[in-house]
Amino acid sequence: MGTNSQRSDFKPEVDLNRNAPPRSDDDRAMSSVSVKGLKENWQKWSSEHQESQKLNPFSHDTRQTVVVLQRGQDDYGRPQQGSLTEKRGKEAHTHIGREVQKLCEVIRDIGEHGGKGITVEFGKLFEHYVAISNTLVGILLRARKQGLVNFEGEMLWQGKDDHVAITLLE
């Protein structure tokens, strides 16, 4: 094609401010006020950040004002009261509780009544429950921990453990 000066679509750079009127004293004062406001906002953010770093356990700020809980104390290993983490944990706990209830209902529906309670094989339960949720084994482990179901072994594997009996205890 050629150099820029030979191209037909070439436009030289234009200084857009060359025709601007000179700045008045009011304009200069207004810009200094906005810079002053920016400085104050930055200082406010900086102070707030320093205070939040005092509460951050991963911060290298050595002036920690938070009492660090030790093992054995009541709130050790628990989120702060009223925090988003506590809220999410409660929501998750409620969700898992509903999943465990659904699992028990499915076992009641498809299981066989026997002497020990309602029993179903893992393979049959897996085939029915897969349409409800993909977390059957985790929910089974939680239900066993709560004393609602019982089965042999630590973990159940599809295919390998299809004939393991799962008993609903309630």
PDB file of C-alpha atoms in Angstrom:
ATOM      1  CA  MET A   1       0.000   0.000   0.000  1.00  0.00           C
ATOM      2  CA  GLY A   2       2.641   2.534   0.875  1.00  0.00           C
ATOM      3  CA  THR A   3       3.500   4.716   3.813  1.00  0.00           C
ATOM      4  CA  ASN A   4       0.996   6.518   5.995  1.00  0.00           C
ATOM      5  CA  SER A   5       1.442   9.755   4.110  1.00  0.00           C
ATOM      6  CA  GLN A   6       0.536   8.044   0.835  1.00  0.00           C
ATOM      7  CA  ARG A   7      -2.612   6.308   2.141  1.00  0.00           C
ATOM      8  CA  SER A   8      -5.900   7.994   1.388  1.00  0.00           C
ATOM      9  CA  ASP A   9      -7.417   7.169   4.806  1.00  0.00           C
ATOM     10  CA  PHE A  10      -4.553   8.737   6.760  1.00  0.00           C
ATOM     11  CA  LYS A  11      -5.532  11.557   9.095  1.00  0.00           C
ATOM     12  CA  PRO A  12      -2.903  13.469  11.013  1.00  0.00           C
ATOM     13  CA  GLU A  13      -3.213  13.631  14.807  1.00  0.00           C
ATOM     14  CA  VAL A  14      -5.165  16.659  15.953  1.00  0.00           C
ATOM     15  CA  ASP A  15      -4.679  18.392  19.283  1.00  0.00           C
ATOM     16  CA  LEU A  16      -8.252  18.613  20.550  1.00  0.00           C
ATOM     17  CA  ASN A  17      -7.350  21.079  23.305  1.00  0.00           C
ATOM     18  CA  ARG A  18      -5.624  23.642  21.082  1.00  0.00           C
ATOM     19  CA  ASN A  19      -8.895  25.503  20.468  1.00  0.00           C
ATOM     20  CA  ALA A  20     -10.093  25.185  24.077  1.00  0.00           C
ATOM     21  CA  PRO A  21     -10.487  28.432  25.987  1.00  0.00           C
ATOM     22  CA  PRO A  22      -7.930  29.109  28.689  1.00  0.00           C
ATOM     23  CA  ARG A  23      -8.876  27.868  32.156  1.00  0.00           C
ATOM     24  CA  SER A  24     -10.210  30.441  34.581  1.00  0.00           C
ATOM     25  CA  ASP A  25      -9.396  30.693  38.277  1.00  0.00           C
ATOM     26  CA  ASP A  26     -12.814  29.176  39.074  1.00  0.00           C
ATOM     27  CA  ASP A  27     -12.003  26.116  36.936  1.00  0.00           C
ATOM     28  CA  ARG A  28      -8.679  25.706  38.717  1.00  0.00           C
ATOM     29  CA  ALA A  29     -10.360  26.022  42.130  1.00  0.00           C
ATOM     30  CA  MET A  30     -13.014  23.476  41.146  1.00  0.00           C
ATOM     31  CA  SER A  31     -10.380  20.959  40.058  1.00  0.00           C
ATOM     32  CA  SER A  32      -8.462  21.408  43.308  1.00  0.00           C
ATOM     33  CA  VAL A  33     -11.664  20.786  45.272  1.00  0.00           C
ATOM     34  CA  SER A  34     -12.281  17.561  43.396  1.00  0.00           C
ATOM     35  CA  VAL A  35      -8.671  16.490  43.938  1.00  0.00           C
ATOM     36  CA  LYS A  36      -9.082  17.326  47.612  1.00  0.00           C
ATOM     37  CA  GLY A  37     -12.252  15.206  47.677  1.00  0.00           C
ATOM     38  CA  LEU A  38     -10.431  12.342  45.993  1.00  0.00           C
ATOM     39  CA  LYS A  39      -7.657  12.605  48.564  1.00  0.00           C
ATOM     40  CA  GLU A  40     -10.170  12.533  51.432  1.00  0.00           C
ATOM     41  CA  ASN A  41     -11.975   9.530  49.937  1.00  0.00           C
ATOM     42  CA  TRP A  42      -8.687   7.698  49.486  1.00  0.00           C
ATOM     43  CA  GLN A  43      -7.674   8.460  53.079  1.00  0.00           C
ATOM     44  CA  LYS A  44     -11.058   7.218  54.334  1.00  0.00           C
ATOM     45  CA  TRP A  45     -10.701   3.972  52.349  1.00  0.00           C
ATOM     46  CA  SER A  46      -7.132   3.544  53.607  1.00  0.00           C
ATOM     47  CA  SER A  47      -8.192   3.946  57.242  1.00  0.00           C
ATOM     48  CA  GLU A  48     -11.057   1.481  56.830  1.00  0.00           C
ATOM     49  CA  HIS A  49      -8.737  -1.021  55.148  1.00  0.00           C
ATOM     50  CA  GLN A  50      -6.191  -0.757  57.966  1.00  0.00           C
ATOM     51  CA  GLU A  51      -8.934  -1.441  60.520  1.00  0.00           C
ATOM     52  CA  SER A  52     -10.219  -4.432  58.552  1.00  0.00           C
ATOM     53  CA  GLN A  53      -6.673  -5.826  58.322  1.00  0.00           C
ATOM     54  CA  LYS A  54      -6.500  -5.792  62.114  1.00  0.00           C
ATOM     55  CA  LEU A  55      -9.413  -8.256  62.072  1.00  0.00           C
ATOM     56  CA  ASN A  56      -8.012 -10.387  59.230  1.00  0.00           C
ATOM     57  CA  PRO A  57      -6.266 -13.461  60.663  1.00  0.00           C
ATOM     58  CA  PHE A  58      -4.135 -13.790  57.497  1.00  0.00           C
ATOM     59  CA  SER A  59      -2.846 -10.220  57.647  1.00  0.00           C
ATOM     60  CA  HIS A  60       0.691  -9.509  58.751  1.00  0.00           C
ATOM     61  CA  ASP A  61      -0.572  -6.651  60.894  1.00  0.00           C
ATOM     62  CA  THR A  62       0.806  -7.406  64.361  1.00  0.00           C
ATOM     63  CA  ARG A  63      -1.560  -5.069  66.192  1.00  0.00           C
ATOM     64  CA  GLN A  64      -4.341  -7.595  66.288  1.00  0.00           C
ATOM     65  CA  THR A  65      -7.307  -6.454  68.359  1.00  0.00           C
ATOM     66  CA  VAL A  66      -9.360  -9.635  67.993  1.00  0.00           C
ATOM     67  CA  VAL A  67      -9.258 -12.288  70.672  1.00  0.00           C
ATOM     68  CA  VAL A  68      -8.145 -15.532  69.034  1.00  0.00           C
ATOM     69  CA  LEU A  69     -10.122 -18.516  70.254  1.00  0.00           C
ATOM     70  CA  GLN A  70      -8.315 -21.625  71.404  1.00  0.00           C
ATOM     71  CA  ARG A  71      -9.342 -25.263  71.027  1.00  0.00           C
ATOM     72  CA  GLY A  72     -11.912 -26.273  73.554  1.00  0.00           C
ATOM     73  CA  GLN A  73     -13.598 -22.872  73.744  1.00  0.00           C
ATOM     74  CA  ASP A  74     -17.294 -22.742  72.859  1.00  0.00           C
ATOM     75  CA  ASP A  75     -17.080 -20.788  69.570  1.00  0.00           C
ATOM     76  CA  TYR A  76     -13.822 -22.329  68.314  1.00  0.00           C
ATOM     77  CA  GLY A  77     -14.155 -23.451  64.691  1.00  0.00           C
ATOM     78  CA  ARG A  78     -17.443 -21.617  64.169  1.00  0.00           C
ATOM     79  CA  PRO A  79     -18.068 -18.563  62.004  1.00  0.00           C
ATOM     80  CA  GLN A  80     -18.657 -15.165  63.572  1.00  0.00           C
ATOM     81  CA  GLN A  81     -22.219 -14.564  64.747  1.00  0.00           C
ATOM     82  CA  GLY A  82     -24.221 -12.721  62.078  1.00  0.00           C
ATOM     83  CA  SER A  83     -21.618 -13.180  59.327  1.00  0.00           C
ATOM     84  CA  LEU A  84     -22.363 -14.282  55.775  1.00  0.00           C
ATOM     85  CA  THR A  85     -20.395 -17.452  56.452  1.00  0.00           C
ATOM     86  CA  GLU A  86     -22.725 -18.327  59.325  1.00  0.00           C
ATOM     87  CA  LYS A  87     -25.759 -17.612  57.112  1.00  0.00           C
ATOM     88  CA  ARG A  88     -24.418 -19.832  54.296  1.00  0.00           C
ATOM     89  CA  GLY A  89     -23.660 -22.614  56.769  1.00  0.00           C
ATOM     90  CA  LYS A  90     -27.203 -22.547  58.134  1.00  0.00           C
ATOM     91  CA  GLU A  91     -28.645 -22.592  54.596  1.00  0.00           C
ATOM     92  CA  ALA A  92     -26.413 -25.553  53.679  1.00  0.00           C
ATOM     93  CA  HIS A  93     -27.434 -27.404  56.841  1.00  0.00           C
ATOM     94  CA  THR A  94     -31.112 -26.882  55.984  1.00  0.00           C
ATOM     95  CA  HIS A  95     -30.552 -28.036  52.396  1.00  0.00           C
ATOM     96  CA  ILE A  96     -28.785 -31.233  53.521  1.00  0.00           C
ATOM     97  CA  GLY A  97     -31.599 -31.909  55.994  1.00  0.00           C
ATOM     98  CA  ARG A  98     -34.150 -31.752  53.153  1.00  0.00           C
ATOM     99  CA  GLU A  99     -31.976 -34.084  51.035  1.00  0.00           C
ATOM    100  CA  VAL A 100     -31.805 -36.625  53.881  1.00  0.00           C
ATOM    101  CA  GLN A 101     -35.601 -36.468  54.264  1.00  0.00           C
ATOM    102  CA  LYS A 102     -36.052 -37.068  50.500  1.00  0.00           C
ATOM    103  CA  LEU A 103     -33.707 -40.043  50.702  1.00  0.00           C
ATOM    104  CA  CYS A 104     -35.688 -41.578  53.568  1.00  0.00           C
ATOM    105  CA  GLU A 105     -38.937 -41.106  51.600  1.00  0.00           C
ATOM    106  CA  VAL A 106     -37.454 -42.829  48.544  1.00  0.00           C
ATOM    107  CA  ILE A 107     -36.259 -45.758  50.686  1.00  0.00           C
ATOM    108  CA  ARG A 108     -39.764 -46.049  52.204  1.00  0.00           C
ATOM    109  CA  ASP A 109     -41.340 -46.036  48.737  1.00  0.00           C
ATOM    110  CA  ILE A 110     -39.098 -48.602  47.022  1.00  0.00           C
ATOM    111  CA  GLY A 111     -37.826 -50.630  49.971  1.00  0.00           C
ATOM    112  CA  GLU A 112     -39.069 -53.916  51.366  1.00  0.00           C
ATOM    113  CA  HIS A 113     -40.401 -54.167  54.910  1.00  0.00           C
ATOM    114  CA  GLY A 114     -38.476 -56.639  57.019  1.00  0.00           C
ATOM    115  CA  GLY A 115     -37.672 -57.457  60.623  1.00  0.00           C
ATOM    116  CA  LYS A 116     -35.005 -54.767  61.045  1.00  0.00           C
ATOM    117  CA  GLY A 117     -36.845 -52.033  59.128  1.00  0.00           C
ATOM    118  CA  ILE A 118     -37.241 -51.042  55.521  1.00  0.00           C
ATOM    119  CA  THR A 119     -34.393 -52.397  53.362  1.00  0.00           C
ATOM    120  CA  VAL A 120     -33.293 -51.662  49.798  1.00  0.00           C
ATOM    121  CA  GLU A 121     -30.227 -52.666  47.799  1.00  0.00           C
ATOM    122  CA  PHE A 122     -27.815 -49.887  46.892  1.00  0.00           C
ATOM    123  CA  GLY A 123     -28.071 -50.594  43.148  1.00  0.00           C
ATOM    124  CA  LYS A 124     -31.857 -50.277  43.144  1.00  0.00           C
ATOM    125  CA  LEU A 125     -31.711 -47.130  45.292  1.00  0.00           C
ATOM    126  CA  PHE A 126     -29.061 -45.636  43.010  1.00  0.00           C
ATOM    127  CA  GLU A 127     -31.212 -46.200  39.897  1.00  0.00           C
ATOM    128  CA  HIS A 128     -34.218 -44.486  41.506  1.00  0.00           C
ATOM    129  CA  TYR A 129     -32.354 -41.698  43.288  1.00  0.00           C
ATOM    130  CA  VAL A 130     -30.140 -40.634  40.370  1.00  0.00           C
ATOM    131  CA  ALA A 131     -33.134 -38.770  38.875  1.00  0.00           C
ATOM    132  CA  ILE A 132     -33.489 -36.800  42.130  1.00  0.00           C
ATOM    133  CA  SER A 133     -29.887 -35.925  42.944  1.00  0.00           C
ATOM    134  CA  ASN A 134     -26.330 -36.843  41.989  1.00  0.00           C
ATOM    135  CA  THR A 135     -25.142 -36.888  45.611  1.00  0.00           C
ATOM    136  CA  LEU A 136     -26.625 -40.165  46.823  1.00  0.00           C
ATOM    137  CA  VAL A 137     -23.505 -41.534  48.531  1.00  0.00           C
ATOM    138  CA  GLY A 138     -22.839 -38.278  50.404  1.00  0.00           C
ATOM    139  CA  ILE A 139     -26.444 -38.078  51.562  1.00  0.00           C
ATOM    140  CA  LEU A 140     -26.323 -41.741  52.640  1.00  0.00           C
ATOM    141  CA  LEU A 141     -23.214 -41.054  54.715  1.00  0.00           C
ATOM    142  CA  ARG A 142     -24.906 -38.039  56.333  1.00  0.00           C
ATOM    143  CA  ALA A 143     -28.062 -40.057  57.048  1.00  0.00           C
ATOM    144  CA  ARG A 144     -25.948 -42.817  58.638  1.00  0.00           C
ATOM    145  CA  LYS A 145     -24.160 -40.243  60.781  1.00  0.00           C
ATOM    146  CA  GLN A 146     -27.576 -39.012  61.967  1.00  0.00           C
ATOM    147  CA  GLY A 147     -28.602 -42.598  62.790  1.00  0.00           C
ATOM    148  CA  LEU A 148     -31.353 -42.791  60.155  1.00  0.00           C
ATOM    149  CA  VAL A 149     -29.897 -45.538  57.932  1.00  0.00           C
ATOM    150  CA  ASN A 150     -27.374 -48.335  58.270  1.00  0.00           C
ATOM    151  CA  PHE A 151     -25.226 -50.228  55.749  1.00  0.00           C
ATOM    152  CA  GLU A 152     -22.011 -52.230  55.710  1.00  0.00           C
ATOM    153  CA  GLY A 153     -18.707 -50.598  54.749  1.00  0.00           C
ATOM    154  CA  GLU A 154     -17.311 -47.110  54.819  1.00  0.00           C
ATOM    155  CA  MET A 155     -18.168 -46.104  51.252  1.00  0.00           C
ATOM    156  CA  LEU A 156     -20.514 -47.440  48.595  1.00  0.00           C
ATOM    157  CA  TRP A 157     -19.457 -47.698  44.942  1.00  0.00           C
ATOM    158  CA  GLN A 158     -21.817 -48.046  42.003  1.00  0.00           C
ATOM    159  CA  GLY A 159     -21.462 -51.469  40.386  1.00  0.00           C
ATOM    160  CA  LYS A 160     -19.216 -52.945  43.058  1.00  0.00           C
ATOM    161  CA  ASP A 161     -21.651 -52.461  45.960  1.00  0.00           C
ATOM    162  CA  ASP A 162     -24.977 -52.793  44.117  1.00  0.00           C
ATOM    163  CA  HIS A 163     -26.066 -55.688  46.371  1.00  0.00           C
ATOM    164  CA  VAL A 164     -25.265 -53.999  49.708  1.00  0.00           C
ATOM    165  CA  ALA A 165     -28.421 -53.691  51.818  1.00  0.00           C
ATOM    166  CA  ILE A 166     -29.338 -50.244  53.125  1.00  0.00           C
ATOM    167  CA  THR A 167     -31.725 -50.279  56.087  1.00  0.00           C
ATOM    168  CA  LEU A 168     -33.925 -47.362  57.094  1.00  0.00           C
ATOM    169  CA  LEU A 169     -33.848 -47.320  60.918  1.00  0.00           C
ATOM    170  CA  GLU A 170     -36.628 -44.901  61.798  1.00  0.00           C
TER     171      GLU A 170
END
